[in-house]
Amino acid sequence: MMAPEHWITAHKIPVGTAMAAVIDVVRHYGLGVFDAISDVVGACADGLTIMLLDIPPLLLVAVAIVGAWFLRRSWKLVALIALGLLFIINQGYWNETMATLSLILFSTLCCMVVGVPLGVVSAHRPRLAQVLHPILDLMQTLPTFVYLIPTLILFGLGTVPGMISTIIFAVPAPIRMTQMGIARVPRSLIEAGEAFGATERQILWKIELPAALPLIQAGLTQCIMLSLSMVVIAALVGAGGLGVPVVRALNTVQVDVGFESGFVIVLLAIMLDRLCRSKEPAQ
Amino acid sequence: MSETANVALDFRNIDILFDRSGRRGAIEAALARLDAGETREEISRALKVTVGVAGANLGVARGEISVLMGLSGSGKSTLLRAANRLNQPIRGEVRIGNGSAWLDIARCDGDTLRELRKTRIAMVFQQFGLLPWRSVRDNVGFGLELRGMAPSVRREIVEEKLALVGLSSWADAQVHELSGGMQQRVGLARAFATDADILLMDEPFSALDPLIRRKLQDELMDLQKRLKKTILFVSHDIDEALKIGSRITIMREGRIVQTGTPGDITLRPINDYVADFIRHMNPLPTILAAAFMRRFRDLPVRPDGLLDAGTIAIDQHAPTAHVADRGVVMRACGEWEPGAVCIVPTHMSLGEVIVMRQRSGFPVLVEEDGQLVGVCDDADIYQALSGERRRG
Ligand SMILES: Nc1ncnc2c1ncn2[C@@H]1O[C@H](COP(=O)(O)OP(=O)(O)OP(=O)(O)O)[C@@H](O)[C@H]1O
Ligand SMILES: [Mg+2]
């Protein structure tokens, strides 16, 4: 007689192998597609990095200061940006910072392009929202390393798998926030639009999106922060940026390098957060 | 009917039901029960279907302010919102005059409906329904913007409508900087901006405090004298209804109980429900002398041929008034002087009659077309105040 638990282990349900088989099939038939994605996305992100690095750092600092002033009109923020960027130059992490910045900007752009429309659609279709909800949960709770492996297989080593993992991790934020924002638009405002003869499209553009804007913006900020929190993991699969010195420090047990790059990451996070966070709402 | 020529908006046999059950066929089943005479409660309990409005017939004449009244949940808003199909009638027609033909709003296609909403029917909301991220100017121009009107053309119209409601200097303010009364003026200007001839107003002044509310009522009536819109107005305030309404409709549990002029409603309530409703109004500004005076033909005649009106006697043919057989002077209320009997027109309100009764110390005489027709003495005033006569 077999022990019952022995029977259970003997009939292992092939969850892992099934997923592996799926990835295999995808890879087999979609190799061309994935290579193309990999090339295009990689070229864009790397191109952006090269462009940023082409600009003299001090000029870029000046541009950032002027931009921050026009965006927020706050001396405090301008001072923070100026000192922060100068500190980064001082520490010798400018190149890594620019690589990280372009990775973040690019994946955030992708997240918003996918996330906002998806959020809008799911706000209008409760059924879709119900289906989407557990998938988004899964995307945010599944340990990153787990989907790092298949992205590696599909896209090869480099910037792209790092970015894909970043997007998978960060895209639920704009989807959720957009959906919440749109779903929370007061019924009375929509009816005001209807009563004056607005088409569905006009209601979306003139009422729902403006009303949801604060939450969409919060989604953007979250998305940037989540992307930033992925830099170290992105570095593990070969993406450049501030994650690289952290990984190196880990491998060679260099406390100083670890802290330096850690500080720079935190500093970048604070600057981006202050820059993106919406103004204190009037009243 | 000759009356239909003058009707701008015509509700015919409107039933509006809300399905809370989500079951297919629930609405049909509810209609069958409704036709079989079951009440709203029975239908609601049995089928989880709310009867919002049942069997409503109402014509709104061009240029009048027609007020829908009733307790909370009586279906006022639901009926009003059928006029621009924010609520879809399950049965019945909502007809709107369209040139020479009639158009059924309840069944027309989407494009026609949008066209009507853009050009013919505008709406003012209880909670204002303004877009908080827009300036006052852009809120007023909202309807025109939806039509695709160019900003430069829009601007002129917006300025004009802002001037109409007295908010010209606030054009560039943000909505939240304005008080409630001013916000609702923006709502009014937005509705006027599209030049719609029909205005739907769902308790537009209920969210405002009483002083501002009265002020806006006066402003609305002033504007109405000039603009002559057809207005369907929901209110739960009988005084407001009597003040601004040229026609009042009382609703109860989704059905129309009575429709009539303020005079009809106050003097000839169709049943106890309406009478009860009326009893809570402030009678002073709303009841007119014509409604509560005693007509000469109802006065007893004295042996000497004079009409006996208590402290004074009246010679209807001279015409003169006598107190203890001595003649007294009679004066129209504008020219009244101490010692004279006061004569008021039939449209004088109860409140004003009381003032004249008090000042002159005599019963007040009422004239119509230059003829003395009646008298208001204390007994008549008390009766009017207590509402006894009005109920009979
Ligand atoms: N969209 C809706 N869905 C379900 N039920 C509704 C809907 N709109 C109205 N009702 C119901 O229809 C009935 C009539 O509502 P309505 O809003 O017309 O009342 P009202 O006379 O305007 O009352 P109030 O003075 O409170 O505004 C109520 O029982 C209400 O619950
Ligand atoms: Mg209502």
XYZ file of C-alpha atoms and ligand atoms in Angstrom:
707
model
C 0.000 0.000 0.000
C 1.246 3.465 -0.939
C 1.037 6.181 1.681
C -1.617 8.729 0.621
C 0.844 11.642 0.446
C 3.096 9.521 -1.679
C 0.208 9.113 -4.093
C -0.315 12.846 -4.161
C 3.322 13.618 -4.924
C 3.453 10.882 -7.525
C 0.741 12.592 -9.547
C 2.183 16.054 -9.699
C 0.037 18.488 -11.658
C 2.332 19.899 -14.352
C 1.821 23.621 -13.611
C 5.431 24.574 -14.094
C 6.057 22.404 -17.128
C 2.844 23.644 -18.732
C 3.917 27.262 -18.351
C 7.345 26.350 -19.677
C 5.738 24.624 -22.656
C 3.595 27.702 -23.338
C 6.645 29.942 -23.257
C 8.432 27.482 -25.543
C 5.626 27.576 -28.080
C 5.420 31.356 -27.907
C 9.148 31.558 -28.414
C 9.089 29.118 -31.276
C 6.406 30.853 -33.262
C 6.922 34.431 -32.155
C 10.653 34.679 -32.254
C 10.593 37.144 -35.143
C 8.039 39.327 -33.434
C 9.899 39.374 -30.150
C 13.157 40.101 -31.873
C 11.538 43.010 -33.652
C 10.024 44.362 -30.410
C 13.348 43.888 -28.736
C 15.165 45.796 -31.464
C 12.735 48.698 -31.686
C 12.208 49.173 -27.963
C 15.875 48.697 -27.231
C 16.859 51.196 -29.898
C 14.393 53.773 -28.581
C 15.429 53.464 -24.952
C 19.124 53.339 -25.709
C 18.722 56.178 -28.191
C 17.108 58.305 -25.499
C 19.973 57.504 -23.125
C 22.552 58.455 -25.741
C 20.693 61.683 -26.456
C 20.572 62.614 -22.779
C 24.256 61.834 -22.410
C 25.071 63.990 -25.436
C 23.834 67.084 -23.655
C 26.400 68.615 -21.309
C 25.294 67.733 -17.767
C 25.245 71.332 -16.528
C 23.088 72.425 -19.464
C 20.669 69.614 -18.673
C 20.585 70.699 -15.033
C 19.684 74.207 -16.204
C 16.949 72.862 -18.472
C 15.574 70.768 -15.610
C 15.513 73.819 -13.331
C 13.662 75.965 -15.859
C 11.250 73.123 -16.609
C 10.565 72.556 -12.915
C 9.871 76.249 -12.414
C 7.364 76.392 -15.238
C 5.716 73.170 -14.144
C 5.307 73.952 -10.453
C 6.383 77.548 -9.766
C 8.012 76.595 -6.507
C 11.454 77.798 -5.404
C 11.736 74.915 -2.999
C 11.373 72.419 -5.810
C 13.837 74.278 -8.019
C 16.384 74.246 -5.185
C 15.813 70.528 -4.619
C 16.305 69.714 -8.307
C 19.407 71.865 -8.650
C 21.110 70.518 -5.533
C 20.027 66.958 -6.243
C 21.369 66.892 -9.785
C 24.611 68.601 -8.780
C 25.042 66.032 -6.015
C 24.607 63.251 -8.546
C 27.258 64.794 -10.806
C 29.474 65.191 -7.775
C 29.167 61.537 -6.856
C 30.002 60.497 -10.404
C 26.732 58.745 -11.208
C 25.532 61.030 -13.993
C 25.747 58.445 -16.789
C 23.973 55.775 -14.774
C 21.300 58.281 -13.742
C 20.605 59.220 -17.349
C 20.351 55.552 -18.337
C 17.917 54.917 -15.505
C 15.960 58.064 -16.333
C 15.469 57.040 -19.942
C 14.491 53.527 -18.875
C 11.920 54.942 -16.459
C 10.575 57.541 -18.859
C 10.241 55.034 -21.621
C 8.552 52.339 -19.589
C 6.294 54.915 -17.920
C 5.318 56.166 -21.357
C 4.459 52.605 -22.400
C 2.525 52.054 -19.174
C 0.455 55.192 -19.655
C -0.201 54.507 -23.322
C -1.503 51.059 -22.422
C -2.858 51.806 -18.943
C -5.040 54.865 -19.441
C -7.121 53.506 -22.337
C -7.431 50.154 -20.591
C -8.538 51.919 -17.407
C -11.133 53.916 -19.317
C -12.504 50.870 -21.088
C -12.700 48.829 -17.906
C -14.438 51.690 -16.079
C -17.144 51.572 -18.730
C -17.416 47.795 -18.675
C -17.741 46.379 -15.153
C -17.434 42.842 -16.526
C -14.019 43.577 -17.984
C -12.991 45.218 -14.712
C -13.930 42.021 -12.894
C -11.736 39.942 -15.189
C -8.916 42.445 -15.091
C -8.811 42.796 -11.325
C -7.237 39.418 -10.454
C -4.857 39.676 -13.393
C -3.590 43.026 -12.137
C -3.243 41.565 -8.642
C -1.227 38.703 -10.087
C 1.032 41.058 -12.015
C 1.862 42.960 -8.859
C 2.259 40.035 -6.471
C 3.985 37.424 -8.614
C 7.670 37.656 -7.590
C 9.458 39.619 -10.253
C 12.147 36.987 -10.759
C 9.539 34.515 -11.928
C 8.633 36.416 -15.051
C 12.138 37.681 -15.451
C 13.098 34.186 -16.677
C 10.665 33.971 -19.606
C 11.282 37.601 -20.616
C 14.961 36.728 -20.695
C 14.248 33.754 -22.946
C 12.003 35.769 -25.249
C 13.951 39.007 -25.477
C 17.527 38.054 -24.642
C 19.815 39.870 -22.252
C 19.794 43.698 -22.176
C 17.621 46.740 -21.709
C 14.451 45.231 -23.135
C 13.747 42.380 -20.665
C 14.426 44.826 -17.846
C 11.969 47.228 -19.317
C 9.339 44.569 -19.982
C 9.553 43.397 -16.375
C 9.308 47.000 -15.241
C 6.214 47.546 -17.360
C 4.537 44.369 -16.120
C 5.154 45.498 -12.580
C 4.173 49.158 -13.035
C 1.294 49.106 -15.540
C -1.402 48.041 -13.042
C -1.036 51.417 -11.310
C -2.247 53.620 -14.176
C -4.903 51.061 -15.121
C -6.297 51.000 -11.591
C -6.109 54.711 -10.984
C -7.652 55.608 -14.324
C -10.448 53.137 -13.796
C -11.112 54.461 -10.317
C -11.003 58.053 -11.530
C -13.454 57.481 -14.352
C -15.782 55.302 -12.298
C -15.943 57.995 -9.622
C -17.039 60.827 -11.896
C -20.296 62.058 -10.355
C -23.362 60.888 -12.239
C -24.672 64.455 -12.185
C -21.762 65.731 -14.291
C -22.295 63.054 -16.900
C -25.977 63.902 -16.992
C -25.144 67.576 -17.419
C -23.205 66.556 -20.502
C -26.006 64.340 -21.785
C -28.615 67.012 -21.159
C -26.732 69.411 -23.413
C -26.424 66.843 -26.169
C -22.883 65.540 -25.730
C -21.885 62.448 -27.684
C -20.205 59.594 -25.831
C -16.856 60.753 -27.105
C -17.491 64.320 -25.945
C -18.490 63.032 -22.532
C -15.221 61.112 -22.338
C -12.996 63.994 -23.410
C -14.819 66.935 -21.907
C -16.150 65.444 -18.690
C -14.775 62.061 -17.664
C -11.077 62.557 -18.410
C -10.825 66.080 -16.934
C -12.718 64.914 -13.863
C -10.462 61.885 -13.495
C -7.273 63.824 -14.184
C -6.101 64.099 -10.548
C -6.301 60.334 -10.135
C -4.716 59.664 -13.516
C -1.890 61.926 -12.468
C -1.570 60.013 -9.206
C -1.369 56.872 -11.352
C 1.461 58.457 -13.323
C 3.403 59.273 -10.168
C 2.877 55.775 -8.818
C 3.949 54.319 -12.118
C 7.212 56.271 -12.069
C 7.920 55.222 -8.497
C 7.201 51.587 -9.231
C 9.464 51.727 -12.289
C 12.206 53.218 -10.192
C 11.879 50.448 -7.665
C 12.685 47.990 -10.455
C 16.088 49.425 -11.439
C 18.097 46.885 -9.470
C 16.161 43.974 -10.871
C 16.431 45.402 -14.379
C 20.169 45.586 -13.895
C 20.253 41.856 -13.095
C 19.097 41.045 -16.641
C 21.494 43.438 -18.268
C 19.783 46.803 -18.361
C 22.102 49.704 -17.669
C 21.618 52.422 -15.101
C 21.800 52.935 -11.364
C 20.997 49.300 -10.675
C 24.346 48.216 -12.127
C 26.587 49.666 -9.383
C 24.184 48.274 -6.762
C 24.478 44.774 -8.217
C 28.222 45.171 -8.556
C 28.483 46.358 -4.946
C 26.478 43.344 -3.857
C 28.754 40.921 -5.698
C 31.960 42.511 -4.450
C 30.709 43.517 -0.992
C 31.496 47.223 -1.459
C 29.575 49.063 1.238
C 30.509 52.539 -0.053
C 29.407 51.986 -3.647
C 26.194 50.381 -2.432
C 25.270 53.399 -0.342
C 26.309 55.941 -2.961
C 24.156 54.441 -5.682
C 21.384 53.773 -3.180
C 21.315 57.435 -2.212
C 21.260 58.516 -5.824
C 18.266 56.263 -6.499
C 16.405 57.682 -3.514
C 17.283 61.223 -4.571
C 16.007 60.588 -8.086
C 12.806 59.157 -6.631
C 12.218 62.202 -4.449
C 12.842 64.622 -7.311
C 10.550 62.799 -9.719
C 7.859 62.452 -7.076
C 7.861 66.156 -6.209
C 7.881 67.029 -9.877
C 4.931 64.835 -10.780
C 2.783 65.081 -7.708
C -0.223 67.263 -8.480
C -0.473 70.632 -6.824
C -2.224 70.802 -3.518
C -5.852 70.984 -4.633
C -7.363 74.419 -4.115
C -9.543 74.170 -1.003
C -58.432 70.872 -29.805
C -57.442 74.483 -30.303
C -55.348 74.239 -27.172
C -52.816 71.874 -28.731
C -51.558 74.627 -31.021
C -50.239 76.364 -27.951
C -48.690 73.304 -26.349
C -44.890 73.199 -26.474
C -44.361 69.945 -24.654
C -46.910 67.205 -24.291
C -46.618 64.148 -22.063
C -49.027 61.416 -23.088
C -49.698 58.361 -20.952
C -46.161 58.213 -19.668
C -45.096 55.127 -17.701
C -41.545 55.036 -16.386
C -40.390 51.966 -14.486
C -37.040 51.104 -12.957
C -36.013 47.475 -12.824
C -34.082 46.622 -9.658
C -34.386 42.860 -10.107
C -32.300 42.476 -13.264
C -34.611 39.703 -14.397
C -35.710 39.569 -17.986
C -39.397 40.311 -18.398
C -39.708 42.039 -15.038
C -40.768 45.300 -16.662
C -43.441 43.599 -18.791
C -44.788 41.781 -15.761
C -44.863 45.051 -13.836
C -46.754 46.781 -16.638
C -49.339 44.019 -16.630
C -49.803 44.400 -12.886
C -49.940 48.170 -13.213
C -52.704 47.859 -15.796
C -54.517 45.438 -13.503
C -54.612 48.214 -10.933
C -51.995 47.081 -8.461
C -50.326 49.774 -6.388
C -46.752 50.884 -6.528
C -45.923 49.122 -3.238
C -47.383 45.810 -4.381
C -45.457 45.902 -7.627
C -42.276 46.928 -5.899
C -42.555 44.118 -3.373
C -43.550 41.418 -5.828
C -41.212 42.182 -8.720
C -38.527 44.551 -7.443
C -39.606 47.062 -10.029
C -40.038 50.725 -9.038
C -42.865 52.570 -10.697
C -41.384 56.042 -11.161
C -44.265 57.539 -13.119
C -47.547 55.944 -14.150
C -50.115 57.154 -16.656
C -48.969 60.755 -16.643
C -50.685 63.190 -19.002
C -49.512 66.773 -19.027
C -49.390 69.540 -21.573
C -46.990 72.417 -21.048
C -48.139 75.543 -22.863
C -45.708 77.740 -24.728
C -44.284 80.471 -22.518
C -45.687 79.225 -19.224
C -43.977 78.061 -16.075
C -45.450 74.694 -15.254
C -44.532 73.437 -11.807
C -44.430 69.785 -10.759
C -45.069 69.367 -7.058
C -45.175 66.457 -4.702
C -43.492 64.733 -1.806
C -40.092 63.131 -2.098
C -40.260 60.075 -4.332
C -43.512 61.110 -5.979
C -41.893 60.982 -9.416
C -41.431 64.674 -10.189
C -37.839 64.388 -11.319
C -38.554 61.196 -13.189
C -41.299 62.847 -15.227
C -39.209 65.965 -15.838
C -36.267 63.883 -16.996
C -38.463 62.144 -19.532
C -38.649 65.480 -21.344
C -35.055 65.157 -22.514
C -34.946 61.387 -22.121
C -32.509 61.266 -19.252
C -35.174 58.799 -18.193
C -36.588 56.597 -20.909
C -40.362 56.214 -20.810
C -41.377 52.557 -21.052
C -44.703 53.513 -22.572
C -46.210 56.722 -23.823
C -45.091 59.703 -25.841
C -43.311 62.923 -25.034
C -44.252 65.166 -27.893
C -42.482 68.355 -28.801
C -43.650 70.748 -31.502
C -41.142 70.726 -34.337
C -42.140 73.324 -36.872
C -45.531 72.120 -38.006
C -45.116 68.479 -36.966
C -44.829 66.693 -33.649
C -41.771 64.746 -32.626
C -41.796 61.949 -30.063
C -38.801 62.464 -27.792
C -39.334 59.105 -26.136
C -38.733 57.203 -29.382
C -36.707 59.405 -31.716
C -33.247 58.227 -32.836
C -30.019 59.211 -31.091
C -29.005 61.958 -33.502
C -32.388 63.642 -33.343
C -32.332 63.415 -29.563
C -28.900 65.038 -29.363
C -30.012 67.746 -31.735
C -33.043 68.464 -29.536
C -30.866 68.572 -26.434
C -28.433 70.936 -28.119
C -30.945 73.376 -29.505
C -34.441 72.969 -28.045
C -34.318 71.705 -24.471
C -31.901 72.929 -21.813
C -31.668 71.874 -18.190
C -30.822 73.408 -14.827
C -29.821 71.037 -12.038
C -30.466 71.036 -8.316
C -26.769 70.609 -7.488
C -25.869 72.965 -10.344
C -23.969 70.290 -12.338
C -21.168 72.704 -13.216
C -17.765 71.434 -14.313
C -15.453 72.454 -11.462
C -12.273 72.499 -13.527
C -13.667 75.088 -15.907
C -13.988 78.831 -15.531
C -17.412 80.444 -15.299
C -17.139 81.497 -18.919
C -16.309 78.008 -20.146
C -19.149 76.535 -18.125
C -21.647 78.914 -19.698
C -20.269 78.135 -23.152
C -20.371 74.379 -22.564
C -23.502 73.709 -24.604
C -22.270 75.836 -27.489
C -18.898 74.098 -27.370
C -20.624 70.735 -27.694
C -22.267 72.034 -30.847
C -18.811 72.698 -32.255
C -19.195 76.471 -32.228
C -15.913 78.358 -32.650
C -14.587 80.033 -29.476
C -14.729 83.518 -30.990
C -18.422 83.178 -31.869
C -19.132 81.562 -28.534
C -17.527 84.333 -26.553
C -20.022 86.968 -27.578
C -23.035 84.850 -26.688
C -21.467 83.879 -23.375
C -20.857 87.527 -22.462
C -24.452 88.339 -23.270
C -25.843 85.528 -21.105
C -23.487 86.350 -18.247
C -24.753 89.921 -18.349
C -28.292 88.551 -18.294
C -27.688 86.854 -14.939
C -25.479 89.652 -13.607
C -22.195 87.784 -13.553
C -20.220 89.687 -16.193
C -17.394 90.510 -13.822
C -17.024 86.884 -12.796
C -16.428 85.425 -16.237
C -12.872 84.312 -15.536
C -13.454 83.127 -11.982
C -13.321 79.461 -11.096
C -16.634 77.904 -10.185
C -15.625 77.129 -6.589
C -14.951 80.801 -5.935
C -18.662 81.528 -6.348
C -21.414 81.276 -3.748
C -24.241 78.793 -4.246
C -26.596 81.429 -5.588
C -24.014 82.623 -8.062
C -23.240 79.079 -9.140
C -26.876 78.506 -9.937
C -26.888 81.728 -11.952
C -24.073 80.176 -13.960
C -26.308 77.130 -14.387
C -29.082 79.406 -15.640
C -26.761 81.242 -18.024
C -25.536 77.906 -19.370
C -29.122 76.888 -20.067
C -29.964 80.233 -21.689
C -26.827 80.144 -23.828
C -28.124 77.466 -26.170
C -31.255 79.540 -26.857
C -33.383 76.499 -26.171
C -37.058 77.393 -25.988
C -37.794 74.763 -23.357
C -36.144 74.849 -19.944
C -36.183 71.950 -17.511
C -35.462 72.934 -13.934
C -35.205 70.234 -11.282
C -35.465 71.961 -7.904
C -32.973 74.574 -9.067
C -33.209 76.652 -5.912
C -33.611 73.958 -3.253
C -29.920 73.865 -2.410
C -29.884 77.588 -1.613
C -30.753 79.312 1.631
C -34.196 80.945 1.798
C -33.153 84.546 1.201
C -31.078 83.728 -1.884
C -33.787 81.350 -3.029
C -36.397 84.103 -3.022
C -34.036 86.445 -4.821
C -33.382 83.928 -7.573
C -37.094 83.205 -7.898
C -37.669 86.915 -8.498
C -34.827 87.053 -10.986
C -36.173 84.045 -12.829
C -39.596 85.634 -13.093
C -38.053 88.880 -14.332
C -36.064 87.025 -16.961
C -39.101 85.011 -17.930
C -41.062 88.197 -18.662
C -38.457 89.062 -21.260
C -37.458 85.645 -22.553
C -40.826 83.859 -22.555
C -39.386 80.371 -22.327
C -41.458 77.299 -21.778
C -40.390 76.153 -18.338
C -41.047 72.872 -16.592
C -40.056 73.359 -12.992
C -39.860 70.817 -10.184
C -40.379 72.034 -6.657
C -41.358 70.587 -3.317
C -42.111 74.006 -1.889
C -45.764 74.974 -2.296
C -45.025 78.661 -1.800
C -42.424 78.582 -4.542
C -44.857 76.771 -6.819
C -47.658 79.252 -6.208
C -45.296 82.165 -6.632
C -43.723 81.272 -9.940
C -46.095 78.738 -11.472
C -48.711 79.631 -14.031
C -49.836 76.017 -13.802
C -49.244 73.557 -11.015
C -49.305 69.791 -11.148
C -49.513 67.804 -7.939
C -48.037 64.313 -8.064
C -48.418 61.441 -5.685
C -46.766 58.034 -5.885
C -45.936 58.414 -9.544
C -49.349 59.649 -10.608
C -50.644 63.097 -11.395
C -53.375 63.987 -8.898
C -54.374 67.417 -10.125
C -53.267 69.977 -12.682
C -54.462 73.540 -12.657
C -53.737 77.198 -12.147
C -52.638 78.260 -8.669
C -56.220 79.462 -8.171
C -57.668 76.077 -9.152
C -55.316 74.272 -6.828
C -55.853 76.521 -3.834
C -59.598 77.041 -4.212
C -60.750 73.802 -5.760
C -58.490 71.025 -4.533
C -59.700 67.841 -6.166
C -59.314 65.715 -3.038
C -58.084 65.702 0.551
C -54.540 64.944 -0.509
C -54.250 68.158 -2.502
C -56.119 70.091 0.181
C -53.654 68.830 2.756
C -50.818 69.928 0.549
C -52.259 73.384 0.163
C -52.796 73.777 3.870
C -49.078 74.031 4.426
C -48.646 77.022 2.157
C -48.192 80.581 3.316
C -51.575 82.099 2.369
C -50.671 85.764 2.716
C -49.013 86.386 -0.644
C -50.849 83.750 -2.623
C -54.565 84.034 -1.914
C -56.131 86.913 -3.798
C -59.086 89.067 -2.816
C -61.146 87.588 -5.621
C -60.794 84.193 -3.996
C -61.989 84.961 -0.486
C -64.150 88.116 -0.688
C -67.837 87.849 -0.103
C -69.666 88.795 -3.289
C -72.442 91.361 -3.008
C -74.979 88.835 -4.186
C -74.246 86.757 -1.072
C -74.781 89.669 1.330
C -78.056 90.106 3.208
C -80.162 93.097 2.144
C -81.405 95.504 4.841
C -85.013 96.761 4.912
C -83.814 100.104 3.499
C -82.330 98.332 0.447
C -78.642 98.681 1.414
C -76.358 95.667 1.524
C -75.457 94.664 5.072
C -71.668 94.225 5.385
C -71.385 94.241 9.179
C -70.026 97.602 10.358
C -70.772 99.286 7.050
C -73.742 99.290 4.722
C -73.320 99.589 0.956
C -75.500 101.123 -1.686
C -74.491 99.076 -4.662
C -75.999 101.399 -7.230
C -74.874 104.841 -6.051
C -72.283 103.544 -5.130
C -71.817 104.751 -1.571
C -70.930 103.299 1.805
C -72.642 104.192 5.069
C -71.672 103.800 8.683
C -74.538 104.214 11.138
C -76.534 105.871 8.333
C -73.879 108.506 7.682
C -72.033 108.359 4.395
C -68.272 107.736 4.418
C -65.686 108.487 1.752
C -64.388 105.596 -0.387
C -60.858 105.637 -1.801
C -58.840 103.270 -3.975
C -56.049 101.820 -1.885
C -53.365 103.886 -3.679
C -55.070 107.113 -2.594
C -56.381 105.969 0.729
C -56.608 108.583 3.536
C -57.564 108.145 7.193
C -61.282 107.936 7.723
C -62.017 106.499 4.273
C -63.187 103.020 3.317
C -60.557 101.328 1.158
C -61.257 99.830 -2.288
C -58.845 97.200 -3.610
C -58.646 95.406 -6.951
C -59.511 91.688 -7.149
C -55.845 90.701 -7.542
C -54.890 92.188 -4.151
C -53.320 89.526 -1.938
C -54.668 88.425 1.402
C -51.670 89.958 3.176
C -52.296 93.360 1.613
C -56.027 93.202 2.310
C -55.252 92.539 5.971
C -53.034 95.628 6.077
C -55.802 97.835 4.610
C -58.425 96.346 6.879
C -56.204 97.160 9.832
C -55.363 100.710 8.737
C -58.820 101.863 7.739
C -60.736 100.154 10.488
C -63.471 99.322 7.944
C -64.149 96.239 5.910
C -62.283 96.419 2.588
C -64.295 96.743 -0.635
C -63.279 94.952 -3.810
C -63.742 96.268 -7.314
C -63.563 94.585 -10.668
C -63.599 96.521 -13.963
C -64.628 99.718 -12.168
C -67.554 97.985 -10.434
C -67.747 97.210 -6.737
C -68.262 93.468 -6.522
C -67.473 92.302 -3.002
C -66.278 92.932 0.505
C -63.627 91.462 2.793
C -64.429 91.604 6.464
C -62.754 89.920 9.419
C -64.773 86.729 9.034
C -63.694 86.377 5.393
C -60.071 86.995 6.292
C -60.135 84.441 9.105
C -61.728 81.921 6.829
C -59.108 82.489 4.168
C -56.331 82.153 6.746
C -57.693 78.939 8.184
C -58.231 77.456 4.758
C -61.828 76.448 5.499
C -63.416 78.079 2.481
C -60.687 76.816 0.220
C -61.372 73.237 1.129
C -65.115 73.468 0.657
N -32.485 55.822 -11.899
C -33.343 55.259 -11.035
N -33.253 53.938 -10.748
C -34.100 53.355 -9.893
N -35.098 53.993 -9.261
C -35.249 55.305 -9.505
C -34.380 56.006 -10.398
N -34.759 57.292 -10.440
C -35.816 57.395 -9.607
N -36.124 56.202 -9.053
C -37.234 55.942 -8.128
O -38.406 56.481 -8.675
C -39.184 57.089 -7.681
C -39.462 58.511 -8.031
O -38.258 59.226 -7.939
P -38.089 60.747 -8.298
O -36.624 61.023 -8.230
O -38.779 61.064 -9.550
O -38.806 61.460 -7.087
P -38.962 63.003 -6.803
O -40.390 63.288 -6.802
O -38.104 63.773 -7.722
O -38.409 63.098 -5.318
P -37.384 64.133 -4.669
O -38.187 65.266 -4.176
O -36.775 63.339 -3.551
O -36.384 64.524 -5.706
C -38.418 56.932 -6.376
O -38.960 55.840 -5.682
C -37.026 56.637 -6.811
O -36.387 55.791 -5.889
Mg -36.271 64.937 -7.530
